[in-house]
Coordinates of C-alpha atoms and ligand atoms in Angstrom, one line a residue:
X45 CA -8.2 94.9 -47.8
X46 CA -9.3 94.4 -51.4
X47 CA -13.0 95.3 -51.9
X48 CA -15.6 94.1 -54.3
X49 CA -19.3 94.8 -55.0
X50 CA -20.1 91.1 -54.6
X51 CA -18.1 88.2 -53.2
X52 CA -19.5 84.7 -53.8
X53 CA -18.2 81.9 -51.7
X54 CA -18.4 78.6 -53.6
X55 CA -18.3 78.1 -57.4
X56 CA -21.0 75.5 -57.9
X57 CA -24.2 76.1 -60.0
X58 CA -25.3 78.5 -57.3
X59 CA -22.1 80.4 -56.9
X60 CA -20.8 80.5 -60.5
X61 CA -24.1 81.7 -61.9
X62 CA -24.3 84.3 -59.2
X63 CA -20.8 85.5 -60.0
X64 CA -21.3 85.7 -63.7
X65 CA -24.7 87.4 -63.4
X66 CA -23.2 90.0 -61.0
X67 CA -20.4 90.7 -63.5
X68 CA -23.0 90.9 -66.4
X69 CA -24.9 93.5 -64.3
X70 CA -21.8 95.6 -64.0
X71 CA -20.7 94.7 -60.5
X72 CA -17.1 94.1 -59.5
X73 CA -17.2 90.5 -58.4
X74 CA -15.0 87.8 -56.9
X75 CA -15.7 84.1 -56.4
X76 CA -13.8 82.1 -53.8
X77 CA -13.5 78.3 -54.3
X78 CA -11.5 75.8 -52.3
X79 CA -11.8 72.9 -54.8
X80 CA -12.7 72.8 -58.5
X81 CA -14.8 75.4 -60.4
X82 CA -18.3 74.1 -61.0
X83 CA -18.8 72.7 -57.5
X84 CA -20.4 69.3 -56.9
X85 CA -22.6 69.6 -59.9
X86 CA -19.9 69.7 -62.5
X87 CA -17.2 67.8 -60.7
X88 CA -18.9 65.2 -58.5
X89 CA -22.6 65.3 -59.2
X90 CA -24.9 66.0 -62.2
X91 CA -22.3 65.9 -65.0
X92 CA -19.9 63.0 -64.2
X93 CA -22.9 60.8 -63.2
X94 CA -24.5 61.5 -66.6
X95 CA -21.3 60.6 -68.3
X96 CA -21.1 57.3 -66.4
X97 CA -24.8 56.6 -67.2
X98 CA -24.2 57.2 -70.9
X99 CA -21.5 54.6 -70.8
X100 CA -23.8 52.2 -69.0
X101 CA -26.6 52.8 -71.5
X102 CA -24.3 52.4 -74.4
X103 CA -23.0 49.1 -73.0
X104 CA -26.5 47.8 -72.5
X105 CA -27.4 48.7 -76.1
X106 CA -24.3 47.0 -77.3
X107 CA -24.8 43.7 -75.3
X108 CA -28.4 43.6 -76.5
X109 CA -27.4 44.4 -80.1
X110 CA -29.0 41.3 -81.5
X111 CA -32.4 42.8 -80.7
X112 CA -31.6 45.6 -83.1
X113 CA -30.1 43.3 -85.7
X114 CA -26.4 43.6 -85.1
X115 CA -24.0 41.1 -83.6
X116 CA -22.9 41.7 -80.0
X117 CA -19.9 39.5 -79.6
X118 CA -16.9 40.4 -77.4
X119 CA -18.5 43.4 -75.9
X120 CA -16.7 44.3 -72.7
X121 CA -16.9 47.1 -70.2
X122 CA -13.6 48.7 -69.1
X123 CA -14.4 50.5 -65.9
X124 CA -11.1 52.5 -65.9
X125 CA -11.9 53.8 -69.4
X126 CA -15.5 54.6 -68.4
X127 CA -14.3 56.5 -65.3
X128 CA -11.6 58.3 -67.3
X129 CA -14.2 59.5 -69.8
X130 CA -16.4 60.7 -67.0
X131 CA -13.5 62.6 -65.3
X132 CA -12.6 64.1 -68.7
X133 CA -16.2 65.4 -69.1
X134 CA -16.1 66.9 -65.6
X135 CA -12.8 68.6 -66.3
X136 CA -14.0 70.0 -69.7
X137 CA -17.0 71.5 -68.0
X138 CA -15.0 72.9 -65.1
X139 CA -12.6 74.6 -67.6
X140 CA -15.6 76.1 -69.3
X141 CA -16.5 77.9 -66.0
X142 CA -12.9 79.2 -65.8
X143 CA -13.3 80.5 -69.4
X144 CA -16.7 82.2 -68.5
X145 CA -15.2 83.8 -65.4
X146 CA -12.4 85.2 -67.5
X147 CA -14.7 86.4 -70.2
X148 CA -17.0 88.2 -67.7
X149 CA -14.2 89.7 -65.6
X150 CA -14.9 87.7 -62.5
X151 CA -11.9 87.5 -60.1
X152 CA -11.2 83.9 -59.0
X153 CA -9.7 83.4 -55.5
X154 CA -8.6 79.9 -54.8
X155 CA -8.8 79.0 -51.2
X156 CA -11.0 78.3 -48.2
X157 CA -13.3 81.2 -47.1
X158 CA -14.6 82.1 -43.7
X159 CA -16.9 84.9 -42.7
X160 CA -16.0 87.3 -39.9
X161 CA -17.7 90.2 -38.2
X162 CA -15.5 93.2 -38.5
X163 CA -17.1 96.0 -36.4
X164 CA -20.6 95.3 -37.8
X165 CA -19.5 94.5 -41.3
X166 CA -19.0 91.1 -42.8
X167 CA -15.6 90.4 -44.2
X168 CA -14.2 87.2 -45.7
X169 CA -10.9 85.7 -44.6
X170 CA -9.4 83.3 -47.1
X171 CA -6.8 80.6 -46.4
X172 CA -5.3 80.8 -49.9
X173 CA -4.6 77.6 -51.8
X174 CA -1.2 78.9 -52.8
X175 CA -0.4 79.5 -49.1
X176 CA -0.9 82.3 -46.7
X177 CA -4.1 84.2 -46.2
X178 CA -6.0 87.3 -47.4
X179 CA -8.9 89.4 -46.3
X180 CA -11.6 90.7 -48.7
X181 CA -14.6 93.0 -48.2
X182 CA -17.8 93.5 -50.2
X183 CA -21.1 95.2 -50.0
X184 CA -22.8 91.9 -50.8
X185 CA -21.5 88.5 -49.8
X186 CA -23.3 85.4 -51.2
X187 CA -22.8 82.1 -49.4
X188 CA -23.1 79.2 -51.9
X189 CA -21.0 76.6 -50.2
X190 CA -23.2 73.6 -51.1
X191 CA -23.4 70.3 -49.4
X192 CA -21.6 67.0 -48.9
X193 CA -22.7 63.4 -48.5
X194 CA -24.5 62.5 -45.3
X195 CA -23.9 59.2 -43.7
X196 CA -25.7 57.0 -41.2
X197 CA -24.2 57.3 -37.6
X198 CA -23.4 53.5 -37.5
X199 CA -22.0 53.4 -41.1
X200 CA -19.5 56.3 -41.6
X201 CA -18.2 56.6 -45.1
X202 CA -14.7 55.2 -45.2
X203 CA -14.1 55.1 -49.0
X204 CA -13.2 51.4 -48.9
X205 CA -16.2 49.4 -47.8
X206 CA -18.7 52.1 -47.2
X207 CA -18.7 54.5 -50.2
X208 CA -20.1 57.9 -50.6
X209 CA -21.0 59.3 -54.0
X210 CA -17.5 60.6 -54.7
X211 CA -15.9 57.2 -54.2
X212 CA -18.7 55.5 -56.3
X213 CA -18.0 57.9 -59.2
X214 CA -14.3 56.8 -59.5
X215 CA -14.0 53.0 -58.8
X216 CA -10.7 51.5 -59.8
X217 CA -12.4 48.1 -60.1
X218 CA -15.9 46.8 -60.0
X219 CA -17.1 45.0 -56.8
X220 CA -19.1 41.9 -57.4
X221 CA -21.9 43.0 -55.2
X222 CA -23.1 46.3 -53.7
X223 CA -25.8 47.3 -51.2
X224 CA -27.2 50.8 -51.9
X225 CA -28.7 52.4 -48.9
X226 CA -31.3 55.0 -50.0
X227 CA -33.2 55.2 -53.3
X228 CA -33.4 58.9 -54.1
X229 CA -32.0 60.1 -57.5
X230 CA -28.4 59.6 -56.5
X231 CA -28.9 56.1 -55.1
X232 CA -31.1 55.0 -58.0
X233 CA -28.8 56.3 -60.7
X234 CA -25.6 54.8 -59.2
X235 CA -27.5 51.5 -58.5
X236 CA -28.5 51.4 -62.2
X237 CA -24.9 52.2 -63.3
X238 CA -23.3 49.5 -61.3
X239 CA -26.0 46.9 -62.1
X240 CA -25.6 47.6 -65.8
X241 CA -22.0 46.7 -65.6
X242 CA -22.8 43.4 -64.0
X243 CA -22.6 44.2 -60.3
X244 CA -25.1 42.4 -58.1
X245 CA -27.0 45.4 -56.6
X246 CA -29.5 45.5 -53.8
X247 CA -31.3 48.8 -53.0
X248 CA -32.5 49.2 -49.5
X249 CA -35.1 51.9 -48.9
X250 CA -36.6 52.9 -45.6
X251 CA -39.9 54.1 -47.1
X252 CA -42.4 51.9 -48.9
X253 CA -41.3 52.8 -52.4
X254 CA -38.2 53.8 -54.3
X255 CA -37.8 57.4 -55.5
X256 CA -40.1 58.3 -52.6
X257 CA -40.7 61.9 -53.7
X258 CA -42.1 60.8 -57.1
X259 CA -45.6 59.7 -58.0
X260 CA -46.5 56.2 -56.7
X261 CA -47.0 54.8 -60.2
X262 CA -43.6 56.2 -61.3
X263 CA -41.9 54.6 -58.3
X264 CA -43.7 51.3 -59.0
X265 CA -42.7 51.4 -62.7
X266 CA -39.0 52.0 -61.8
X267 CA -39.1 49.2 -59.3
X268 CA -40.4 46.8 -62.0
X269 CA -37.8 48.0 -64.5
X270 CA -35.0 47.6 -61.9
X271 CA -36.2 44.1 -60.9
X272 CA -36.3 43.2 -64.6
X273 CA -32.7 44.3 -64.9
X274 CA -31.7 42.1 -61.9
X275 CA -31.5 44.9 -59.3
X276 CA -33.0 43.7 -56.0
X277 CA -35.3 46.3 -54.4
X278 CA -36.0 46.2 -50.6
X279 CA -38.6 48.7 -49.5
X280 CA -40.0 49.4 -46.0
X281 CA -36.6 48.2 -44.8
X282 CA -34.4 49.9 -42.2
X283 CA -30.6 49.2 -42.1
X284 CA -29.8 48.8 -38.4
X285 CA -26.1 48.0 -38.6
X286 CA -23.2 47.6 -41.1
X287 CA -20.4 45.2 -40.1
X288 CA -17.2 45.8 -42.0
X289 CA -14.9 43.6 -39.9
X290 CA -15.0 40.6 -42.2
X291 CA -14.2 40.2 -45.9
X292 CA -17.1 42.3 -47.3
X293 CA -19.9 43.9 -45.4
X294 CA -22.8 42.5 -43.5
X295 CA -25.9 44.6 -43.1
X296 CA -28.6 43.9 -40.6
X297 CA -31.9 45.1 -41.9
X298 CA -35.4 45.4 -40.3
X299 CA -38.1 44.5 -42.7
X300 CA -41.8 44.0 -42.4
X301 CA -41.1 40.2 -42.1
X302 CA -38.5 40.7 -39.4
X303 CA -34.8 41.1 -39.3
X304 CA -32.7 39.9 -42.2
X305 CA -29.0 39.9 -43.1
X306 CA -27.5 41.0 -46.4
X307 CA -23.9 40.4 -47.5
X308 CA -22.2 42.5 -50.1
X309 CA -18.7 43.5 -51.1
X310 CA -19.4 47.2 -50.5
X311 CA -22.1 49.6 -49.4
X312 CA -23.0 52.8 -51.1
X313 CA -24.4 55.3 -48.7
X314 CA -26.9 57.4 -50.6
X315 CA -28.9 58.8 -47.6
X316 CA -28.8 62.5 -48.6
X317 CA -26.6 65.5 -48.2
X318 CA -25.6 67.8 -45.3
X319 CA -25.1 71.5 -46.0
X320 CA -21.6 73.0 -45.7
X321 CA -22.6 75.5 -43.1
X322 CA -20.2 74.6 -40.3
X323 CA -16.8 76.3 -40.1
X324 CA -17.6 79.1 -42.4
X325 CA -18.0 81.7 -39.7
X326 CA -21.8 82.1 -39.7
X327 CA -21.7 82.1 -35.8
X328 CA -19.5 85.3 -35.8
X329 CA -22.3 87.0 -37.8
X330 CA -25.0 85.6 -35.4
X331 CA -26.6 83.6 -38.3
X332 CA -28.2 80.6 -36.7
X333 CA -28.8 77.6 -39.0
X334 CA -32.0 75.5 -38.8
X335 CA -31.3 71.8 -39.3
X336 CA -27.9 72.9 -40.7
X337 CA -29.5 75.2 -43.3
X338 CA -29.2 78.9 -43.5
X339 CA -32.5 80.8 -43.0
X340 CA -33.1 83.5 -45.7
X341 CA -35.8 85.9 -46.6
X342 CA -37.6 86.2 -50.0
X343 CA -34.5 87.8 -51.5
X344 CA -32.1 85.2 -50.1
X345 CA -30.7 87.7 -47.5
X346 CA -29.8 86.2 -44.2
X347 CA -30.4 87.8 -40.8
X348 CA -27.1 89.6 -41.3
X349 CA -27.6 92.6 -43.7
X350 CA -25.7 92.2 -46.9
X351 CA -25.0 88.5 -46.5
X352 CA -27.1 86.1 -48.7
X353 CA -27.3 82.3 -49.1
X354 CA -28.4 80.2 -52.1
X355 CA -28.4 76.6 -53.3
X356 CA -27.8 73.5 -51.2
X357 CA -27.1 75.6 -48.0
X358 CA -30.7 76.8 -47.8
X359 CA -33.9 74.8 -47.2
X360 CA -35.0 74.5 -50.8
X361 CA -34.7 71.4 -53.0
X362 CA -31.0 70.4 -53.4
X363 CA -30.9 70.6 -57.1
X364 CA -28.5 72.4 -59.5
X365 CA -31.2 74.2 -61.4
X366 CA -32.7 75.5 -58.2
X367 CA -29.3 76.8 -57.0
X368 CA -28.9 78.6 -60.3
X369 CA -32.4 80.1 -60.3
X370 CA -31.8 81.4 -56.8
X371 CA -28.5 82.8 -57.8
X372 CA -30.0 84.9 -60.6
X373 CA -32.9 86.0 -58.5
X374 CA -30.6 87.0 -55.6
X375 CA -28.2 89.0 -57.8
X376 CA -30.9 90.7 -59.8
X377 CA -32.4 91.8 -56.5
X378 CA -29.1 93.1 -55.3
X379 CA -28.9 95.1 -58.6
X380 CA -32.3 96.5 -57.9
X381 CA -34.0 94.8 -60.9
X382 CA -36.9 93.5 -58.7
X383 CA -37.2 90.1 -60.5
X384 CA -40.2 87.9 -60.0
X385 CA -39.7 85.4 -57.2
X386 CA -38.4 81.9 -58.0
X387 CA -41.5 79.7 -58.6
X388 CA -41.0 76.7 -56.3
X389 CA -44.2 75.2 -57.6
X390 CA -42.6 74.5 -60.9
X391 CA -39.3 72.8 -60.0
X392 CA -38.4 69.9 -62.3
X393 CA -37.1 66.8 -60.7
X394 CA -35.3 64.2 -62.9
X395 CA -33.6 60.8 -62.4
X396 CA -31.5 59.6 -65.2
X397 CA -31.9 55.8 -64.9
X398 CA -33.2 53.6 -67.6
X399 CA -36.1 54.3 -67.9
X400 CA -35.7 57.9 -66.8
X401 CA -38.1 59.4 -64.3
X402 CA -39.2 63.1 -64.5
X403 CA -41.8 65.2 -62.7
X404 CA -42.9 68.8 -62.1
X405 CA -45.6 70.3 -60.1
X406 CA -48.1 68.1 -58.3
X407 CA -48.4 64.3 -58.4
X408 CA -51.3 62.3 -57.2
X409 CA -49.8 61.8 -53.7
X410 CA -49.0 65.5 -53.2
X411 CA -52.3 66.7 -54.6
X412 CA -54.2 64.4 -52.2
X413 CA -52.0 65.5 -49.3
X414 CA -52.8 69.2 -50.1
X415 CA -56.5 68.3 -50.7
X416 CA -56.3 69.8 -54.2
X417 CA -58.9 68.4 -56.6
X418 CA -57.5 67.1 -59.9
X419 CA -58.3 65.0 -62.9
X420 CA -55.7 62.8 -64.5
X421 CA -54.8 61.6 -67.9
X422 CA -52.2 58.9 -68.6
X423 CA -50.6 57.6 -71.8
X424 CA -48.4 54.5 -71.8
X425 CA -45.3 54.2 -74.0
X426 CA -46.5 50.7 -75.0
X427 CA -48.9 52.7 -77.2
X428 CA -46.3 55.0 -78.7
X429 CA -44.9 54.3 -82.2
X430 CA -41.6 56.0 -81.5
X431 CA -41.1 54.1 -78.2
X432 CA -41.9 50.8 -79.9
X433 CA -39.5 51.6 -82.8
X434 CA -36.8 52.4 -80.2
X435 CA -37.5 49.3 -78.2
X436 CA -38.1 51.5 -75.2
X437 CA -41.7 50.8 -74.3
X438 CA -41.5 51.0 -70.5
X439 CA -43.2 53.9 -68.8
X440 CA -45.9 56.5 -69.3
X441 CA -46.8 60.2 -69.2
X442 CA -49.3 61.2 -66.6
X443 CA -50.8 64.7 -66.4
X444 CA -52.8 66.2 -63.6
X445 CA -55.2 69.1 -64.3
X446 CA -57.5 71.3 -62.5
X447 CA -61.1 69.9 -62.9
X448 CA -62.6 73.5 -63.0
X449 CA -60.1 75.4 -65.2
X450 CA -58.3 72.5 -67.0
X451 CA -55.0 74.1 -66.1
X452 CA -52.1 71.8 -65.9
X453 CA -51.1 71.1 -62.2
X454 CA -48.2 68.8 -62.8
X455 CA -46.9 65.8 -64.6
X456 CA -45.0 62.6 -63.9
X457 CA -43.2 60.7 -66.6
X458 CA -41.2 57.5 -66.8
X459 CA -39.5 56.4 -70.0
X460 CA -36.6 57.0 -72.4
X461 CA -35.7 60.7 -72.6
X462 CA -38.5 61.9 -70.5
X463 CA -36.1 64.3 -68.8
X464 CA -35.9 66.1 -72.1
X465 CA -39.7 66.2 -72.5
X466 CA -40.5 67.5 -69.0
X467 CA -40.0 71.2 -69.8
X468 CA -43.0 71.2 -72.1
X469 CA -45.1 70.8 -69.0
X470 CA -43.1 73.4 -67.0
X471 CA -43.7 75.9 -69.8
X472 CA -47.4 75.0 -69.9
X473 CA -47.6 75.5 -66.1
X474 CA -45.8 78.8 -66.3
X475 CA -48.1 80.0 -69.1
X476 CA -51.2 78.8 -67.3
X477 CA -51.9 76.6 -70.2
X478 CA -54.8 74.1 -70.2
X479 CA -54.9 70.5 -71.3
X480 CA -57.0 71.7 -74.3
X481 CA -54.1 74.1 -75.1
X482 CA -51.7 71.2 -75.2
X483 CA -54.1 69.1 -77.3
X484 CA -54.2 71.9 -79.8
X485 CA -50.4 71.9 -80.3
X486 CA -49.2 69.7 -83.2
X487 CA -46.5 67.5 -81.8
X488 CA -44.1 65.9 -84.4
X489 CA -44.8 62.3 -85.2
X490 CA -43.3 60.0 -84.3
X491 CA -41.8 61.3 -81.1
X492 CA -41.8 60.3 -77.4
X493 CA -43.2 63.7 -76.7
X494 CA -46.5 62.9 -78.5
X495 CA -47.3 61.1 -75.3
X496 CA -47.7 64.5 -73.6
X497 CA -50.4 65.5 -76.1
X498 CA -52.0 62.0 -75.7
X499 CA -52.0 62.3 -71.9
X500 CA -53.5 65.8 -72.1
X501 CA -56.2 64.3 -74.3
X502 CA -56.7 61.4 -71.9
X503 CA -57.5 64.0 -69.2
X504 CA -60.6 64.7 -71.4
X505 CA -61.1 61.0 -72.3
X506 CA -60.1 61.8 -75.9
X507 CA -56.8 60.0 -76.5
X508 CA -57.0 58.8 -80.1
X509 CA -53.8 57.1 -80.9
X510 CA -53.0 53.6 -79.7
Ligands
FAD3 C1 -24.0 62.2 -57.3 C2 -24.8 63.5 -57.5 C3 -25.6 63.6 -58.6 C4 -26.4 64.8 -58.8 N1 -27.2 64.9 -59.9 C5 -27.9 66.0 -60.0 C6 -28.7 66.2 -61.2 O1 -28.7 65.3 -62.1 N2 -29.4 67.3 -61.3 C7 -29.5 68.2 -60.3 O2 -30.2 69.3 -60.5 N3 -28.7 68.1 -59.2 C8 -28.0 67.0 -59.0 N4 -27.2 66.9 -57.9 C9 -27.3 67.9 -56.9 C10 -26.4 69.1 -57.3 O3 -25.1 68.7 -57.6 C11 -26.5 70.2 -56.2 O4 -27.8 70.5 -55.9 C12 -25.7 71.5 -56.7 O5 -24.4 71.2 -57.0 C13 -25.8 72.5 -55.6 O6 -25.2 73.7 -56.0 P1 -24.5 74.7 -55.0 O7 -23.9 75.8 -55.9 O8 -25.5 75.0 -54.0 O9 -23.3 73.9 -54.3 P2 -22.1 73.0 -54.8 O10 -22.3 72.5 -56.2 O11 -22.0 71.9 -53.7 O12 -20.9 74.0 -54.8 C14 -20.4 74.5 -53.6 C15 -19.0 74.8 -53.8 O13 -18.5 75.6 -52.6 C16 -17.2 75.2 -52.3 N5 -17.0 75.5 -50.9 C17 -17.6 75.0 -49.8 N6 -17.1 75.6 -48.7 C18 -16.2 76.5 -49.1 C19 -15.4 77.5 -48.4 N7 -15.4 77.6 -47.1 N8 -14.6 78.2 -49.1 C20 -14.5 78.1 -50.5 N9 -15.2 77.3 -51.2 C21 -16.1 76.5 -50.5 C22 -17.2 73.7 -52.6 O14 -15.9 73.2 -52.8 C23 -18.0 73.6 -53.8 O15 -17.3 73.7 -55.0 C24 -26.4 65.7 -57.8 C25 -25.6 65.6 -56.6 C26 -24.8 64.5 -56.5 C27 -24.0 64.4 -55.3

C-alpha cells in the first residue's frame, strides 16, 4: 500500500488548497478526485457562473448602449457562445490547479475514494478512473468531498424540465420562461442571468424576502432592482407541487393570498446543497453525520483520530473561501504551526447579480436577534459621483458599529462592484478599526469605495458629500 503523510479526498477549494499547503509545509501529499480538479467552485460554481454573469452584464451594457452615447443596433446574445466561453474559463482554471499540483509535488490520483477501517487505522480505497482499484494509507486524511444540488421531494431534478445548477450552467437553448425556486445567491444569480438574456423569470421564495440571509434593506433593494428588470419576485410563497406531464411545467404555490398556479417552460431548483457524505465509508470509521454534515473539533478533526473534514461537508457556511480558510487552518494544525482559528465572525458573503450584494459581520437583523447594540450609518449610491458617472446609482453602503467603542461590527452593501469593496470592511473588523479610523483614511475620488468612508461618517452624523 502506498503511503503519504496527507491524503486529501476531493480537489475543490477545500481539498486543493489543503493539498498544496501540505506540500508547501514539506509533507508528502496525494489528492484523490473523481471529476475535475477545482471541484464545484472552479467547474460548476463560483467561476463558470461569474463568466456567464459577465456575458449577461456585457449584453445589457450593449443593448443599453444609447444611454452611454453609442448605437446599439443588431446586438444579439448567442447562448452557445456564452456557454462555451464559460466552459473555457472553467477549464483554464482547472488546468491551473493541475499546474499548481505539479509545481508543488502533489500526487493526483484520479478516481472515487472510500474510507475503510483497517484494524483501527483509516485507509482509502480508490476505484481508479483508469480502471481497477488501489489502496492508500496516510497519517492524516482530509475529507473535502463537497456538496451537490438539493431538490424538493416532489420535484426531483431531471435535467430536462427541472434543472439543477449544473444544467442551468450549460443550456443549449434558452427557454422562454423559467420558475426559479429559492432566492439564495445561486438562485438569484442564475435568475438574473436568464432574465438578462430575455427569459421570463419568476423567483419563488418561501421566506418573506429574497436573499434571506442578507440585511432586510439589501433584500428589498435587490427585489426592486429585479422587478425593474422584469424579474417577477414571489416571497412568502411555498411551492407545493410541480407537474411536468404537459408541455412545460405547472407549479402550485401557496401564497399569503391563497393557492396560485404558475406555468413556465422549465424550473430551476435552487433550494440549497446536500453534502457528499454518503458512500464515502464514514460508517466504517464510526463517524456519524449530523444532518448529513461531518462533526469536527476546532482543528477539523473528526471523531476518528487522524481523519479531518473541511468545506461543504461540515456545518460551516458553504462558500469557497470558507473551505479554503478551513483547509489552511487544518493543515497548519497538522504541521504543528498552531494557527489562529478561522474567524467565522468575519465571513464575507457575496451575490454577483446587478446590482451586486455583499456583506460581512452583523446586519441589523442578526444584531437584533443577538441583542447586540449598534449604531448605523448608510450612504446611497445616488449621492456618489462615480456611481452616477457609471450610470449605476442603485444601492448603498451600510455600516454597523458598536455604540460604545465605535468598532465596526459589520456592513451590508448593494451596488456595482461592491463585492470588490467588501474586504475593506473585513480588514477593518480584523484590525478592530473604528468608524473614526475609516473616516481618517483618504479614499480615492471618484470611486464607489468612497461610499464606505461616507457610511462610516454617517455613523457619526458627519457624511459631507452628496
Ligand atoms: C452555482 C454555484 C455558484 C457558487 N458560487 C459561489 C461563489 O460565488 N462564491 C463562493 O464562495 N462559493 C460559491 N459556491 C459554493 C462553492 O462552490 C462551494 O462552497 C465550494 O466549492 C466548496 O468547496 P469544497 O472543497 O468543500 O467542495 P467542492 O468544491 O464541492 O469539491 C469537492 C470535490 O470532491 C470530489 N469528490 C466527492 N466525492 C468524492 C470521492 N468519493 N472521491 C473522490 N472525489 C470526490 C468532487 O468531485 C468535487 O470535485 C457556488 C456553488 C454553486 C453550486
